[in-house]
PDB file of N, CA and C in Angstrom:
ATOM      1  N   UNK A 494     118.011 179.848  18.751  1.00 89.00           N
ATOM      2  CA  UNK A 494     117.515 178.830  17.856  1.00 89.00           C
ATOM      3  C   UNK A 494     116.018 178.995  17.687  1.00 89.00           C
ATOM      4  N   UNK A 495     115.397 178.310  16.599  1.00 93.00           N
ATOM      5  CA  UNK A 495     114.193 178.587  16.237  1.00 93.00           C
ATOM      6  C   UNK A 495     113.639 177.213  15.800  1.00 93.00           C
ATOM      7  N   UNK A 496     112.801 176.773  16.798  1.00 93.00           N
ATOM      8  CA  UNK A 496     111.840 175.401  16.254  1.00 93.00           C
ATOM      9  C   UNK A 496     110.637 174.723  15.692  1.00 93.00           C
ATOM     10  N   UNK A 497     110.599 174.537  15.250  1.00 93.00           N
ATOM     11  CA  UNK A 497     109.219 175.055  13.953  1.00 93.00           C
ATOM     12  C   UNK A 497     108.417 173.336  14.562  1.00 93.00           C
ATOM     13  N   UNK A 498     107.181 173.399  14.816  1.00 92.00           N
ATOM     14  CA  UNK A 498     106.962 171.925  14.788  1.00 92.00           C
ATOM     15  C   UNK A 498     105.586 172.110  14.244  1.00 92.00           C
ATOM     16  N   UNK A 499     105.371 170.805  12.937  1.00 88.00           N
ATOM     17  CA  UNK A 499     104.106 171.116  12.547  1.00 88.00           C
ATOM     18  C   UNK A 499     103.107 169.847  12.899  1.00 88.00           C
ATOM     19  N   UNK A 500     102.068 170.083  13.111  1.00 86.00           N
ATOM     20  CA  UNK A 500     100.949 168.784  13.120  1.00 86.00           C
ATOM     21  C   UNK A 500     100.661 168.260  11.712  1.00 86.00           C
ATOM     22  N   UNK A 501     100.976 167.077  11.502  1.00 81.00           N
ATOM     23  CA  UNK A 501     101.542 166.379  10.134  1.00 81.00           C
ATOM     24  C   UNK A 501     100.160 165.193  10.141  1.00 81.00           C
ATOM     25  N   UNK A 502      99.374 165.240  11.055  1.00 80.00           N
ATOM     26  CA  UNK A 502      98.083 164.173  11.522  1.00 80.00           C
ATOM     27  C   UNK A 502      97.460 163.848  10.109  1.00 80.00           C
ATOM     28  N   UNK A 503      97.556 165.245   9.258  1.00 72.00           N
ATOM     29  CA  UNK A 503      96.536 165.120   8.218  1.00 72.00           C
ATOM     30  C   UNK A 503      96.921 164.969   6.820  1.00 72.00           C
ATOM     31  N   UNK A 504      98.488 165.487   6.814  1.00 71.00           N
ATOM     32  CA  UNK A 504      99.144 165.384   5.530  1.00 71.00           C
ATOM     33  C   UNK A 504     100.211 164.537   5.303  1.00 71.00           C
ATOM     34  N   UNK A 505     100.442 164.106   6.355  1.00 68.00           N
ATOM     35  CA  UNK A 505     101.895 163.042   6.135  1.00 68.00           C
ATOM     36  C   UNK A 505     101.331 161.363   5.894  1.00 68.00           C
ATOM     37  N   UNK A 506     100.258 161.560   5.372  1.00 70.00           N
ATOM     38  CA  UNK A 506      99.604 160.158   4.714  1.00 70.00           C
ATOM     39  C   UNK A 506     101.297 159.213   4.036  1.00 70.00           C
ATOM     40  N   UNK A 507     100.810 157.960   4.293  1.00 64.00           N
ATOM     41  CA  UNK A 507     101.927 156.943   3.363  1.00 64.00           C
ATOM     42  C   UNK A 507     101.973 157.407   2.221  1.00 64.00           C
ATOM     43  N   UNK A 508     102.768 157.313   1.064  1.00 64.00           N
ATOM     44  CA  UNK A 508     103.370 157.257  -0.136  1.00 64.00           C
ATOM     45  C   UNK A 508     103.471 158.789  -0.535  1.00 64.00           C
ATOM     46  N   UNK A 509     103.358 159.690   0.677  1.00 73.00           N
ATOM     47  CA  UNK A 509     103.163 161.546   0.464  1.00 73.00           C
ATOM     48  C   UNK A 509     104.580 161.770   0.231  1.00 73.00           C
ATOM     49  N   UNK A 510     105.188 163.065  -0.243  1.00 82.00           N
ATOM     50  CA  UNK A 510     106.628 163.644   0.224  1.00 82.00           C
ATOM     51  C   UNK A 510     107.013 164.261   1.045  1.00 82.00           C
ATOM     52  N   UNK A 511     105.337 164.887   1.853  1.00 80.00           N
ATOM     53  CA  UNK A 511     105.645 165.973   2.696  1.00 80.00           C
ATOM     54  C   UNK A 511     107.085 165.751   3.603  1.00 80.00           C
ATOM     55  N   UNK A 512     107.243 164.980   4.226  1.00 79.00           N
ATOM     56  CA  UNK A 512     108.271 164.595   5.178  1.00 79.00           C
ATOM     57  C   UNK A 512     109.668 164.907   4.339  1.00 79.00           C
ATOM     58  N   UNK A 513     109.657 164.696   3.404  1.00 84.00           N
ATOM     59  CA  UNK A 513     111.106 164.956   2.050  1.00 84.00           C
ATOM     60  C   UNK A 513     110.776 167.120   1.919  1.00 84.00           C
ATOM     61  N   UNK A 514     109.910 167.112   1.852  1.00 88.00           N
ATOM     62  CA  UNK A 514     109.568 168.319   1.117  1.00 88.00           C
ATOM     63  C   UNK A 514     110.067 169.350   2.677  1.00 88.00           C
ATOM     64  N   UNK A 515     109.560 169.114   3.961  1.00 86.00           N
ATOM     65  CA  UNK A 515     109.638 169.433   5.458  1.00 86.00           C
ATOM     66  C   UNK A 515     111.175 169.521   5.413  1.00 86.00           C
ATOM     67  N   UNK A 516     112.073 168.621   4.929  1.00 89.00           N
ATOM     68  CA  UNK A 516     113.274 167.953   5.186  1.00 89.00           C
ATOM     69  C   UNK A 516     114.093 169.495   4.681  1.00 89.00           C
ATOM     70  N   UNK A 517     113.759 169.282   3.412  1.00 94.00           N
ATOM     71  CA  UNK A 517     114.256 170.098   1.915  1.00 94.00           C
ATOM     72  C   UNK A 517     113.750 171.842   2.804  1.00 94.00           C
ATOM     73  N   UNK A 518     112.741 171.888   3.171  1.00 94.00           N
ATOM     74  CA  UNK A 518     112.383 173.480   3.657  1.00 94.00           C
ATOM     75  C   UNK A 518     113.498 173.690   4.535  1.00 94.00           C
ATOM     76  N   UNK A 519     113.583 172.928   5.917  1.00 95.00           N
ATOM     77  CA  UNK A 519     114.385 173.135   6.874  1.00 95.00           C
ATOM     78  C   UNK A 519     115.863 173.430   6.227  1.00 95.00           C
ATOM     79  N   UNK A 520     116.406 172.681   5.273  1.00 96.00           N
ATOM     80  CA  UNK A 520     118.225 172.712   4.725  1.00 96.00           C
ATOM     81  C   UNK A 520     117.885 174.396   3.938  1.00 96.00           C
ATOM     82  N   UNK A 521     117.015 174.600   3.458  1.00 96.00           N
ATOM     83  CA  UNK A 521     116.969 176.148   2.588  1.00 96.00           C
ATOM     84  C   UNK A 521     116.546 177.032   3.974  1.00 96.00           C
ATOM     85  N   UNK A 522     116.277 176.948   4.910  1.00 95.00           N
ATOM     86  CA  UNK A 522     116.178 177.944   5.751  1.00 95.00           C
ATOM     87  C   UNK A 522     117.640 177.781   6.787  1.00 95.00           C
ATOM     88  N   UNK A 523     118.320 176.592   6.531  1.00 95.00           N
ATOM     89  CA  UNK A 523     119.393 176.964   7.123  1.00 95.00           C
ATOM     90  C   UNK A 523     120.896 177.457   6.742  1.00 95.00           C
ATOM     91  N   UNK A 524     120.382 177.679   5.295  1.00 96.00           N
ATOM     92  CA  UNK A 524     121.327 178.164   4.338  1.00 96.00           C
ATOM     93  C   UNK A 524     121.260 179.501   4.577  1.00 96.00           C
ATOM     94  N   UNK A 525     120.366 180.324   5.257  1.00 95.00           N
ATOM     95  CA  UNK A 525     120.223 181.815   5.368  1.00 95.00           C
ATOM     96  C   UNK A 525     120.365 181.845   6.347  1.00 95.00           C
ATOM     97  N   UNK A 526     120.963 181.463   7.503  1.00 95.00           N
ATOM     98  CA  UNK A 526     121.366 181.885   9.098  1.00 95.00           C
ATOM     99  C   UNK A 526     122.940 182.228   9.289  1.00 95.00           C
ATOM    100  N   UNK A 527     123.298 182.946   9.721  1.00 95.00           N
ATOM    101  CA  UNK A 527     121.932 183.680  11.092  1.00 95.00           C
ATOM    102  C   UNK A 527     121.572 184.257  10.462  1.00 95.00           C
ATOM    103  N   UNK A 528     120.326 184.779  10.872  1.00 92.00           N
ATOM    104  CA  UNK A 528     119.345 185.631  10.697  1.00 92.00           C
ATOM    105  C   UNK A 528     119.344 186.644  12.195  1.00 92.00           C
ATOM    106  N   UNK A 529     119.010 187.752  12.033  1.00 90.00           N
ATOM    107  CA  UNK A 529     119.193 188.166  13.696  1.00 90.00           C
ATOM    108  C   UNK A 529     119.929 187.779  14.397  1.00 90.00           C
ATOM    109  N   UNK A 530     118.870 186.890  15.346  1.00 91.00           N
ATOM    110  CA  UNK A 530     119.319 186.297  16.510  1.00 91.00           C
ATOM    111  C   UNK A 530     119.345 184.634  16.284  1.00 91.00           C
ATOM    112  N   UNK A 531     118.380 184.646  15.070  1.00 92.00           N
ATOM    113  CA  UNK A 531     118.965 182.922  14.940  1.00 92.00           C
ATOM    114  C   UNK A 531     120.086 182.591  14.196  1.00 92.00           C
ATOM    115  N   UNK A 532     120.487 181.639  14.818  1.00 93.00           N
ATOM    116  CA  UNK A 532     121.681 180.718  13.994  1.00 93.00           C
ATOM    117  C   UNK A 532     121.253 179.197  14.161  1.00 93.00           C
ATOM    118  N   UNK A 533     119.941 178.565  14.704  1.00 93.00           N
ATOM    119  CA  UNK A 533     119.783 177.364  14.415  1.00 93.00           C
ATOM    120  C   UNK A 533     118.675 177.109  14.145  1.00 93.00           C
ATOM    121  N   UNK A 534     117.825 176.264  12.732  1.00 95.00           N
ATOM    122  CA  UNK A 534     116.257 176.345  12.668  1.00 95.00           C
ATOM    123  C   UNK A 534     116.101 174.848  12.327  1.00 95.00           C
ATOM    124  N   UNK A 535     115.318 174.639  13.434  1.00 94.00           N
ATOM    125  CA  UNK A 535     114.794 173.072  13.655  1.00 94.00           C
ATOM    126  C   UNK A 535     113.411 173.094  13.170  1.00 94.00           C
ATOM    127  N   UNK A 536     113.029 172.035  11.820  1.00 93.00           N
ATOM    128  CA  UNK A 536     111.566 171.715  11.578  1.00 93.00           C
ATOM    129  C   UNK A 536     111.347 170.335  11.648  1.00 93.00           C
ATOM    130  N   UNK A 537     110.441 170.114  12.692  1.00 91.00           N
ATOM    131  CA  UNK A 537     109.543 168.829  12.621  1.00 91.00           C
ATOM    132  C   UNK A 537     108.008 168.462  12.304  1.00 91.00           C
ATOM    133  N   UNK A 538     107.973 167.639  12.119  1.00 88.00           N
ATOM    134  CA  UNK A 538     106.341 166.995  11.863  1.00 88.00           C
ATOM    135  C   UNK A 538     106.493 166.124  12.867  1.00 88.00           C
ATOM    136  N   UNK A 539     104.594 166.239  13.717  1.00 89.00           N
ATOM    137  CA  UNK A 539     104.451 165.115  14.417  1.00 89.00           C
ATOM    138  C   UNK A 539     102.883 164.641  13.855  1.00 89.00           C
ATOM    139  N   UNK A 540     102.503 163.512  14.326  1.00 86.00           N
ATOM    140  CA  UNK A 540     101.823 163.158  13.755  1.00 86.00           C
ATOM    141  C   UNK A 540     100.358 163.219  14.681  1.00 86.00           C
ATOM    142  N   UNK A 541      99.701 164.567  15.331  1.00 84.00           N
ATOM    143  CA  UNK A 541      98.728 164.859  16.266  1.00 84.00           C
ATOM    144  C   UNK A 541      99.486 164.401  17.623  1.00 84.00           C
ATOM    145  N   UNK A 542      98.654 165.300  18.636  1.00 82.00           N
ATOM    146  CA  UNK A 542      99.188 165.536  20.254  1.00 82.00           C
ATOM    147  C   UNK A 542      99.169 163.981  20.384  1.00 82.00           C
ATOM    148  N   UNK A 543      98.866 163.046  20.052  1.00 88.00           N
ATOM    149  CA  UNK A 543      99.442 161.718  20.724  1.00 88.00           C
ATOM    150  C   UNK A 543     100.556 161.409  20.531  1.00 88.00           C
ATOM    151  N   UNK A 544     101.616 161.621  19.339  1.00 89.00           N
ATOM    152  CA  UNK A 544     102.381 161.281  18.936  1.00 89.00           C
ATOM    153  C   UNK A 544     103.891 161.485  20.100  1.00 89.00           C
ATOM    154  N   UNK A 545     103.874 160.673  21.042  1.00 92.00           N
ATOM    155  CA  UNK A 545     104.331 160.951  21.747  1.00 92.00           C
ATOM    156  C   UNK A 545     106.083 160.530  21.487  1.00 92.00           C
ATOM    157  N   UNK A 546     106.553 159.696  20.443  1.00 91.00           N
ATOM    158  CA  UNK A 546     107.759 159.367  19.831  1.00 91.00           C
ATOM    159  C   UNK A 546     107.586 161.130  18.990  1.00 91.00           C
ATOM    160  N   UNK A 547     107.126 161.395  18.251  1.00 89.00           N
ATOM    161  CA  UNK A 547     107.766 162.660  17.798  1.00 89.00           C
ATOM    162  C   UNK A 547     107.573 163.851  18.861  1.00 89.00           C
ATOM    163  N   UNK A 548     106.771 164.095  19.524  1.00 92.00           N
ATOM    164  CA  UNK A 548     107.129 165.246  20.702  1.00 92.00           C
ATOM    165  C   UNK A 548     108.317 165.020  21.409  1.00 92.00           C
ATOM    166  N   UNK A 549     108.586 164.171  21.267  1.00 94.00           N
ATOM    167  CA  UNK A 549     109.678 163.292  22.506  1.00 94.00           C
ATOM    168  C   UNK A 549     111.144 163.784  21.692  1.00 94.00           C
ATOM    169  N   UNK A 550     111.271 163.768  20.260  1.00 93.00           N
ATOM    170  CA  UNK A 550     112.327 164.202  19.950  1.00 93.00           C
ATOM    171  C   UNK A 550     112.103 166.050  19.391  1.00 93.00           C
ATOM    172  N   UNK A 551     111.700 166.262  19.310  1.00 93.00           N
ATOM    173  CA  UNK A 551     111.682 167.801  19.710  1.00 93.00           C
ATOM    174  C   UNK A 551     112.094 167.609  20.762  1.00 93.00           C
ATOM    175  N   UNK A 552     111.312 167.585  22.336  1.00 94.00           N
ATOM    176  CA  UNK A 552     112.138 167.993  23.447  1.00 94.00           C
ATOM    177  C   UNK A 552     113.707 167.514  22.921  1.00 94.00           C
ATOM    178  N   UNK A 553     113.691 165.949  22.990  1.00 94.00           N
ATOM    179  CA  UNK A 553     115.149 166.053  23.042  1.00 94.00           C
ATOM    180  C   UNK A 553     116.377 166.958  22.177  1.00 94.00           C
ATOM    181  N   UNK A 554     115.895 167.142  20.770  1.00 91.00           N
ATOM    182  CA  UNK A 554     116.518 168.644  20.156  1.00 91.00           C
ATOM    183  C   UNK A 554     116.840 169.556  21.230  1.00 91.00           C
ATOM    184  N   UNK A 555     115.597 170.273  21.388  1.00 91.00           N
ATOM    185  CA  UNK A 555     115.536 171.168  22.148  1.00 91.00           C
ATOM    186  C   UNK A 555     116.911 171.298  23.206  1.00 91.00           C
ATOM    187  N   UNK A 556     116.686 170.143  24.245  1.00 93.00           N
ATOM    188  CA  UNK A 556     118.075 169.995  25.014  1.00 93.00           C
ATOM    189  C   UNK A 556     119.209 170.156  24.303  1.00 93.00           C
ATOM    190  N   UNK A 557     119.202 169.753  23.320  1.00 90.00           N
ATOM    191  CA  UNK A 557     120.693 169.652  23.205  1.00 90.00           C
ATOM    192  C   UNK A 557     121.121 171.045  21.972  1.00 90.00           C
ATOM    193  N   UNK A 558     120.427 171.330  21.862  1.00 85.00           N
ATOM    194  CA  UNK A 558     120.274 173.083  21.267  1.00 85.00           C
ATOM    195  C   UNK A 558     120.689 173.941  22.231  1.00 85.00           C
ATOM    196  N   UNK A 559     120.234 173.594  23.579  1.00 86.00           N
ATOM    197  CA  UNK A 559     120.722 174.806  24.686  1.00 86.00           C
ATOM    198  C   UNK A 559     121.651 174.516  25.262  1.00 86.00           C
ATOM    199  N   UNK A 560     121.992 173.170  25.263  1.00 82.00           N
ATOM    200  CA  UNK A 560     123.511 172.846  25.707  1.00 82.00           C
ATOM    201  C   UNK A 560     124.930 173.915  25.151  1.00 82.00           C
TER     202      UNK A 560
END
C-alpha cells in the first residue's frame, strides 16, 4: 500500500475544494492499481503537525491496511 499525506495548514482554507479535489485525486489513482507492488493508495490532508485528529487517522488507516 501507498500513503500519501499532505500538509493542508495552508490550502484547505473554508469554502476551498481542495479536500473534494484530494478526494477525486485519490479515486483516479485507484482506478490504476495495482501498480507494481501497490494495490492500495491512501491520500490525506492534515491540517499542520498539530493536527492531531488527522494524524490519528492515518495511523489508524495504516493499521488496518496491514491487517
Amino acid at each position: 500500500f501507498f500513503i500519501q499525506v499532505l500538509d493542508g495548514s495552508k490550502c484547505l482554507k473554508t469554502g476551498t475544494r481542495k479536500d473534494a479535489q484530494g478526494k477525486l485525486i485519490e479515486q483516479e489513482i485507484q482506478k490504476l492499481l495495482p501498480l507494481r507492488d501497490i494495490t492500495d493508495y491512501r491520500l490525506f490532508f492534515v491540517r499542520g503537525s498539530n493536527d492531531k485528529g488527522g494524524l490519528a487517522e492515518v495511523a489508524d488507516n495504516a493499521v488496518q491496511l496491514l491487517k
